Every structure is written in C-alpha cells, then in structure tokens.
Amino acid sequence: MGATNCPETPRQRMISMMYLVLTAMLALNVSKDILDAFIVVNETMEITNVNFATKVDQSYAMFELQLQNEQTKVKPYYDKAMQVKKASDEMVKYLETTKKELFMKVDGLTEAEMKGKTLKDMDAKDNYDVPTEYFIGQTGSGKAKEMKNKIEGYKKNLIGVVNDKAFPKILEKALVTEGDYKNASGEKETWEQHNFERLVAAACYTILNKLIGEVKNTEYATVSYLYSAIDAGSFKFDNVGARVIPNSRVVFSGDSYEADIIVAAIDSRQNPSIYWGAGRDTATEADIDKLTLVEGEAGIVHLKIPTGGIGDQRYAGVIKLKTAEGDKFYSFKDAYTVTKPSAAIAAEKMNVFYAGIPNPVGIAAPVAPEKLRISWGGLSPKQLGGGKYEVTPDKSLIGKRVTISVSADLGTGKTQNMGSQEFRVKGVPNPIAYIGSNIGSGKVSKGQLMSNPFLTAKMENFDFSLAWKITKYKLAVVKNGREVSSRTYTGAQFPSELQNTIRSATSGTSFEFTEITAQSIAGVKNLGGITVRIK
C-alpha cells in the first residue's frame, strides 16, 4: 500500500553518519571539545523530529478531511489511526521522560532545576559511569532493557491495530532491537550494551532523540499505510470484470444450480443487481428488458437456477453497479451440466464378496473424488486410487449380505444420494487336489507318477487368483486288494522312499491319497482325495 519499510530520508542518513563518526572518535579518547559536536547532531535530530511531527499531523488532518466526506468508508481506518497516535504519543513521552531522568542523574539536578535545559547545558557530557549504571545496571536489567521491551511492545501493538498480514513487512527496518551486535573487540553484545554501555552521557542523550525520530517515522509509515488502505477498499472502475462462482458445475436432476455473481474486486458497501437469461451465450445492457432481475447485497448477487432437463446448460447476463459517473454494466456468462444422481458400485469379480481374501471394488460417480462419501456397511476398505478399493470381509459375515452406499457432498451443507449396491458374502470354495499339475484319479503309468512327484491344489472356475500350498497328506498303498502300507507325509513333495515304492510298483497297484490339506491367505482347507492305479 503506502509506506515501504519506514525508509530514512537523506537528512536522517546524514545525521546517523555524523553520530557514528562521533561515537568512533570517542573510542579514540579525543578532547572534550569533540563532545560538543554531539550537541550539533542532537539539535539536528530534534529539528528533524519536529519536522516529522508536523508531517504526521498533516496525515491526521487528511484523515479528518476524508472522514467528513465519507464517514462510513473512512471511520474504521480513522479509528485505527487514532489508536496508532495514542500508542506513539505514549512511546515518545516515555523516551522524553528517560532523557530527563538521564540529565538529572548525570548532573545531579532536581526536576525543577531541569526546566528549560537542553544538551548544551549538561555539565557532565563526558560522564559514562552514571549512564552505564542507569541504562545497564549491575545485572543487565537497567533502563535499557525496559526500553527495549517498550519498543517491541509498541511495534507489536501497531501490528495488532492495523491487522493486515502485509503490514509487518513495513516495520521490518523500524526500531530494530535484534541484530548481530559486536563491540570493538568483536565480541557479541546485546542491543542494550550496543547503544548504552560505556557511552558518555551526550551520546546516550542523542541516541534517545534518535529513537524518538524513529518512533515518529514509524508512526508516519503506519498512518500512511492505513490512509492508503481506504482507497484499496474501493473499486477501480477502469479495471473491473464480472465473475461467476458456482457452488458446483455438476447439478443433479431435481436439485438447483447455485452460483455467486461478483465483481472481481468486491465492495461490500455496494448492493449490485444482475439481469440474466437462460440458454444465452451473450448479454449486454441493451438486453435488460428481456432478462430476469436479481437484487444483490453486500457486493454479491446470489443466483439460484432450478433444474429439470438433463445435459449441458448455459446462461448469460449483466451486472449493474452504481458509480459517481452513473450506472455501469458488466457482462458475464457461464455453463453447467445437469446429470441424474447415480453412482456405479461394482465388485470387480461379480456381486459377491469372499470372506478372508481381498475383494476388488470399483466406485465411479460424476463428481470429484473428494466429494464422494462412501458407507461400507461395516467393511474396512483399502484405497488403491482411481476409484479402486479392496475389502476383506470377516469370516463371521459368511452367509450374510452387506450394502455399500455412495452419496455426494454438494458443498452447501447438503448431500445427494448417488446409489447403493448389495453384496453376498461367501466362503472361499475348496480347491481341487492334483498329482503334479493335472493328474487326477484314474489309471496312470509309473512314468507319469515318477515325472510328477508332488501334489498341487488349484481353484476351478474361480475368478480370484489364490496360491495354495499343500501342507500334508496321507498315502495308502494297496496291492491285490490289500493295504500294504499307510503313512502321513508333510509338504507337497514325494519323499525318496515314496518314489522308490512307485518305481517298484507292479501293474494293478493302487496309491490312495487322502486327508490332503492346503493353505492360502483364505486359511486352511481339507481337500478331496486322489486314487490312482498303475497300468
């Protein structure tokens, strides 16, 4: 807005340079005559402070004039400016009192004896013990620490009064109390030490006047910022355009399309009105008689269009604003889509969920994904992205039904039901056991058995890909109708002794595989048996 980082004037920069030169000369123990130069710098600062005070007073006078012309518009900023004035006056008064206390302590004067005296009347200009004790103290908690807190509180107060996120940057270089301060030996020191420790009274007195100048500069920057904010809150009619802000561009049949029509820079003190028509691509001031009027409030016109038909819809109109030059009109247009409320909810593997395993589910609806609200009927979904999910029903749900429901958040505190789908929960069917990859019960050759020395389990006509692992089985060997051996084995492989038995088997020998168990993510299953007979 107005002020930018409290910039110093050329005069202020010159005074600051003079002050730096003088303090440097003090470090060289120059003659007492040099101290008198501080009087010149101090008097120059006091003149600058008077000029600043006049400048600030002119800003307040401009505020008063604006307040008379546009009270409703200006008063909020004027009230803030008065708070700034009060805080600044209190800060200056505090620094003036500190100057007086310093003078009295250094020269041992009473308040009555101080009347009318200035720096040139100070006898102990070169005294640094008393100023150091006064400002720093024995523990570093002297007047300078209090002063620093006052300054920081003053800046914080101004930021709170203005209450604009851009304003703190304006005060970045004003009344700085934090920095990389170092003494002549290069050692770090505080703001208090940097400005007041082991400095002569004349220098400390001049610093206080310098701080008063910074306060007046800060006050001027703050008041200027507030003053510029008055115009920032107004329309600039040479750069205005209408804007349509719909609550949603997708509307469900039976609901209403809603949108806010505003000027790009809203003036809440205006009550604009619009003229609009459905099915139009353009509209101008000349079309007003053919359009529908909607009145606005606080800078915004709320447009609500009932819907019936399905498909793309369009409308156009003009917004009217009152200005000092008369009514002005700005054209606008927009489009939206009306669709039936529906959602596609599909189990990727039929309308059946199998307990104990991940079941893929796809959900699609004509709204943004973040607007969907899904009820899972007690299931716990895993989101995969792109409208894809997985659900793993508990086995306690076998034989029951679950319903997944979808609704859409319309962004107006309302929701629209999009549909639902019921699913049956079943147990995973048992896989079928085979010798090798595909040998079932029947006659086989010894060569077939020897080349497939293991059992497998596979799902038949099942849409899910489940990997089953044979964990154990029982084998009985039957010759001439008599069982000659029976043993239980673990794992799927035929051990070497079983392979030797197969190798020595004669025609007609039967191998009966029973009590076969298999395991997968669906759990442990007991499978049907296999009986093969050697050809």
PDB file of N, CA and C in Angstrom, residues 428-470:
ATOM      1  N   VAL A 428     -14.680 -68.939   0.744  1.00  0.00           N
ATOM      2  CA  VAL A 428     -13.875 -69.350  -0.411  1.00  0.00           C
ATOM      3  C   VAL A 428     -14.058 -70.857  -0.634  1.00  0.00           C
ATOM      4  N   PRO A 429     -14.414 -71.292  -1.841  1.00  0.00           N
ATOM      5  CA  PRO A 429     -14.598 -72.740  -2.088  1.00  0.00           C
ATOM      6  C   PRO A 429     -13.276 -73.495  -1.981  1.00  0.00           C
ATOM      7  N   ASN A 430     -13.383 -74.818  -1.739  1.00  0.00           N
ATOM      8  CA  ASN A 430     -12.179 -75.639  -1.631  1.00  0.00           C
ATOM      9  C   ASN A 430     -11.515 -75.808  -2.992  1.00  0.00           C
ATOM     10  N   PRO A 431     -10.200 -75.762  -3.007  1.00  0.00           N
ATOM     11  CA  PRO A 431      -9.507 -76.083  -4.256  1.00  0.00           C
ATOM     12  C   PRO A 431      -9.532 -77.602  -4.496  1.00  0.00           C
ATOM     13  N   ILE A 432      -9.110 -78.019  -5.668  1.00  0.00           N
ATOM     14  CA  ILE A 432      -9.065 -79.447  -6.031  1.00  0.00           C
ATOM     15  C   ILE A 432      -7.611 -79.904  -6.047  1.00  0.00           C
ATOM     16  N   ALA A 433      -7.380 -81.080  -5.456  1.00  0.00           N
ATOM     17  CA  ALA A 433      -6.021 -81.612  -5.383  1.00  0.00           C
ATOM     18  C   ALA A 433      -5.675 -82.387  -6.653  1.00  0.00           C
ATOM     19  N   TYR A 434      -4.415 -82.262  -7.084  1.00  0.00           N
ATOM     20  CA  TYR A 434      -3.905 -82.988  -8.252  1.00  0.00           C
ATOM     21  C   TYR A 434      -2.522 -83.529  -7.934  1.00  0.00           C
ATOM     22  N   ILE A 435      -2.174 -84.641  -8.654  1.00  0.00           N
ATOM     23  CA  ILE A 435      -0.783 -85.102  -8.670  1.00  0.00           C
ATOM     24  C   ILE A 435      -0.106 -84.346  -9.797  1.00  0.00           C
ATOM     25  N   GLY A 436       1.003 -83.686  -9.475  1.00  0.00           N
ATOM     26  CA  GLY A 436       1.622 -82.831 -10.474  1.00  0.00           C
ATOM     27  C   GLY A 436       0.712 -81.656 -10.758  1.00  0.00           C
ATOM     28  N   SER A 437       0.609 -81.294 -12.020  1.00  0.00           N
ATOM     29  CA  SER A 437      -0.218 -80.132 -12.350  1.00  0.00           C
ATOM     30  C   SER A 437      -1.640 -80.497 -12.733  1.00  0.00           C
ATOM     31  N   ASN A 438      -1.861 -81.775 -13.169  1.00  0.00           N
ATOM     32  CA  ASN A 438      -3.218 -82.069 -13.652  1.00  0.00           C
ATOM     33  C   ASN A 438      -3.624 -83.545 -13.597  1.00  0.00           C
ATOM     34  N   ILE A 439      -2.936 -84.366 -12.818  1.00  0.00           N
ATOM     35  CA  ILE A 439      -3.282 -85.792 -12.761  1.00  0.00           C
ATOM     36  C   ILE A 439      -4.287 -86.016 -11.642  1.00  0.00           C
ATOM     37  N   GLY A 440      -5.481 -86.456 -12.019  1.00  0.00           N
ATOM     38  CA  GLY A 440      -6.500 -86.768 -11.033  1.00  0.00           C
ATOM     39  C   GLY A 440      -6.654 -88.276 -10.873  1.00  0.00           C
ATOM     40  N   SER A 441      -7.742 -88.678 -10.254  1.00  0.00           N
ATOM     41  CA  SER A 441      -7.979 -90.120 -10.017  1.00  0.00           C
ATOM     42  C   SER A 441      -8.129 -90.868 -11.347  1.00  0.00           C
ATOM     43  N   GLY A 442      -7.637 -92.124 -11.374  1.00  0.00           N
ATOM     44  CA  GLY A 442      -7.731 -92.944 -12.577  1.00  0.00           C
ATOM     45  C   GLY A 442      -6.478 -93.775 -12.770  1.00  0.00           C
ATOM     46  N   LYS A 443      -6.366 -94.405 -13.954  1.00  0.00           N
ATOM     47  CA  LYS A 443      -5.196 -95.222 -14.264  1.00  0.00           C
ATOM     48  C   LYS A 443      -4.066 -94.346 -14.793  1.00  0.00           C
ATOM     49  N   VAL A 444      -2.860 -94.601 -14.308  1.00  0.00           N
ATOM     50  CA  VAL A 444      -1.682 -93.847 -14.760  1.00  0.00           C
ATOM     51  C   VAL A 444      -0.521 -94.808 -14.922  1.00  0.00           C
ATOM     52  N   SER A 445       0.464 -94.352 -15.639  1.00  0.00           N
ATOM     53  CA  SER A 445       1.690 -95.152 -15.773  1.00  0.00           C
ATOM     54  C   SER A 445       2.660 -94.762 -14.677  1.00  0.00           C
ATOM     55  N   LYS A 446       3.606 -95.667 -14.413  1.00  0.00           N
ATOM     56  CA  LYS A 446       4.627 -95.332 -13.424  1.00  0.00           C
ATOM     57  C   LYS A 446       5.434 -94.128 -13.887  1.00  0.00           C
ATOM     58  N   GLY A 447       5.637 -94.003 -15.189  1.00  0.00           N
ATOM     59  CA  GLY A 447       6.401 -92.872 -15.718  1.00  0.00           C
ATOM     60  C   GLY A 447       5.731 -91.540 -15.413  1.00  0.00           C
ATOM     61  N   GLN A 448       4.369 -91.510 -15.515  1.00  0.00           N
ATOM     62  CA  GLN A 448       3.652 -90.268 -15.206  1.00  0.00           C
ATOM     63  C   GLN A 448       3.842 -89.876 -13.738  1.00  0.00           C
ATOM     64  N   LEU A 449       3.751 -90.881 -12.851  1.00  0.00           N
ATOM     65  CA  LEU A 449       3.926 -90.574 -11.425  1.00  0.00           C
ATOM     66  C   LEU A 449       5.354 -90.140 -11.125  1.00  0.00           C
ATOM     67  N   MET A 450       6.332 -90.830 -11.730  1.00  0.00           N
ATOM     68  CA  MET A 450       7.730 -90.511 -11.452  1.00  0.00           C
ATOM     69  C   MET A 450       8.110 -89.114 -11.952  1.00  0.00           C
ATOM     70  N   SER A 451       7.449 -88.671 -13.022  1.00  0.00           N
ATOM     71  CA  SER A 451       7.784 -87.340 -13.554  1.00  0.00           C
ATOM     72  C   SER A 451       6.969 -86.225 -12.885  1.00  0.00           C
ATOM     73  N   ASN A 452       6.038 -86.571 -12.010  1.00  0.00           N
ATOM     74  CA  ASN A 452       5.246 -85.567 -11.275  1.00  0.00           C
ATOM     75  C   ASN A 452       5.218 -85.931  -9.790  1.00  0.00           C
ATOM     76  N   PRO A 453       6.379 -85.923  -9.125  1.00  0.00           N
ATOM     77  CA  PRO A 453       6.458 -86.416  -7.745  1.00  0.00           C
ATOM     78  C   PRO A 453       6.020 -85.372  -6.703  1.00  0.00           C
ATOM     79  N   PHE A 454       4.827 -84.818  -6.859  1.00  0.00           N
ATOM     80  CA  PHE A 454       4.358 -83.805  -5.900  1.00  0.00           C
ATOM     81  C   PHE A 454       2.855 -83.620  -6.076  1.00  0.00           C
ATOM     82  N   LEU A 455       2.221 -83.002  -5.062  1.00  0.00           N
ATOM     83  CA  LEU A 455       0.793 -82.683  -5.105  1.00  0.00           C
ATOM     84  C   LEU A 455       0.603 -81.173  -5.282  1.00  0.00           C
ATOM     85  N   THR A 456      -0.479 -80.785  -5.938  1.00  0.00           N
ATOM     86  CA  THR A 456      -0.837 -79.372  -6.084  1.00  0.00           C
ATOM     87  C   THR A 456      -2.314 -79.207  -5.756  1.00  0.00           C
ATOM     88  N   ALA A 457      -2.721 -77.929  -5.549  1.00  0.00           N
ATOM     89  CA  ALA A 457      -4.134 -77.610  -5.314  1.00  0.00           C
ATOM     90  C   ALA A 457      -4.485 -76.405  -6.169  1.00  0.00           C
ATOM     91  N   LYS A 458      -5.566 -76.502  -6.934  1.00  0.00           N
ATOM     92  CA  LYS A 458      -5.963 -75.418  -7.835  1.00  0.00           C
ATOM     93  C   LYS A 458      -7.449 -75.136  -7.694  1.00  0.00           C
ATOM     94  N   MET A 459      -7.796 -73.835  -7.916  1.00  0.00           N
ATOM     95  CA  MET A 459      -9.201 -73.430  -7.907  1.00  0.00           C
ATOM     96  C   MET A 459      -9.786 -73.631  -9.292  1.00  0.00           C
ATOM     97  N   GLU A 460     -10.965 -74.198  -9.337  1.00  0.00           N
ATOM     98  CA  GLU A 460     -11.648 -74.412 -10.607  1.00  0.00           C
ATOM     99  C   GLU A 460     -12.784 -73.393 -10.751  1.00  0.00           C
ATOM    100  N   ASN A 461     -12.807 -72.686 -11.907  1.00  0.00           N
ATOM    101  CA  ASN A 461     -13.874 -71.720 -12.198  1.00  0.00           C
ATOM    102  C   ASN A 461     -14.023 -70.680 -11.078  1.00  0.00           C
ATOM    103  N   PHE A 462     -12.872 -70.166 -10.611  1.00  0.00           N
ATOM    104  CA  PHE A 462     -12.858 -69.150  -9.548  1.00  0.00           C
ATOM    105  C   PHE A 462     -12.142 -67.913 -10.076  1.00  0.00           C
ATOM    106  N   ASP A 463     -12.772 -66.721  -9.907  1.00  0.00           N
ATOM    107  CA  ASP A 463     -12.240 -65.503 -10.527  1.00  0.00           C
ATOM    108  C   ASP A 463     -11.022 -64.928  -9.815  1.00  0.00           C
ATOM    109  N   PHE A 464     -10.747 -65.380  -8.608  1.00  0.00           N
ATOM    110  CA  PHE A 464      -9.611 -64.850  -7.868  1.00  0.00           C
ATOM    111  C   PHE A 464      -8.398 -65.752  -8.056  1.00  0.00           C
ATOM    112  N   SER A 465      -7.270 -65.148  -8.089  1.00  0.00           N
ATOM    113  CA  SER A 465      -6.029 -65.910  -8.217  1.00  0.00           C
ATOM    114  C   SER A 465      -5.472 -66.152  -6.818  1.00  0.00           C
ATOM    115  N   LEU A 466      -5.696 -67.362  -6.309  1.00  0.00           N
ATOM    116  CA  LEU A 466      -5.216 -67.719  -4.981  1.00  0.00           C
ATOM    117  C   LEU A 466      -4.135 -68.783  -5.098  1.00  0.00           C
ATOM    118  N   ALA A 467      -3.048 -68.590  -4.393  1.00  0.00           N
ATOM    119  CA  ALA A 467      -1.961 -69.573  -4.393  1.00  0.00           C
ATOM    120  C   ALA A 467      -2.135 -70.498  -3.187  1.00  0.00           C
ATOM    121  N   TRP A 468      -2.287 -71.807  -3.469  1.00  0.00           N
ATOM    122  CA  TRP A 468      -2.461 -72.796  -2.407  1.00  0.00           C
ATOM    123  C   TRP A 468      -1.192 -73.621  -2.248  1.00  0.00           C
ATOM    124  N   LYS A 469      -0.887 -73.937  -1.008  1.00  0.00           N
ATOM    125  CA  LYS A 469       0.299 -74.736  -0.698  1.00  0.00           C
ATOM    126  C   LYS A 469      -0.145 -75.995   0.059  1.00  0.00           C
ATOM    127  N   ILE A 470       0.225 -77.184  -0.506  1.00  0.00           N
ATOM    128  CA  ILE A 470      -0.093 -78.454   0.172  1.00  0.00           C
ATOM    129  C   ILE A 470       0.764 -78.555   1.431  1.00  0.00           C
TER     130      ILE A 470
END
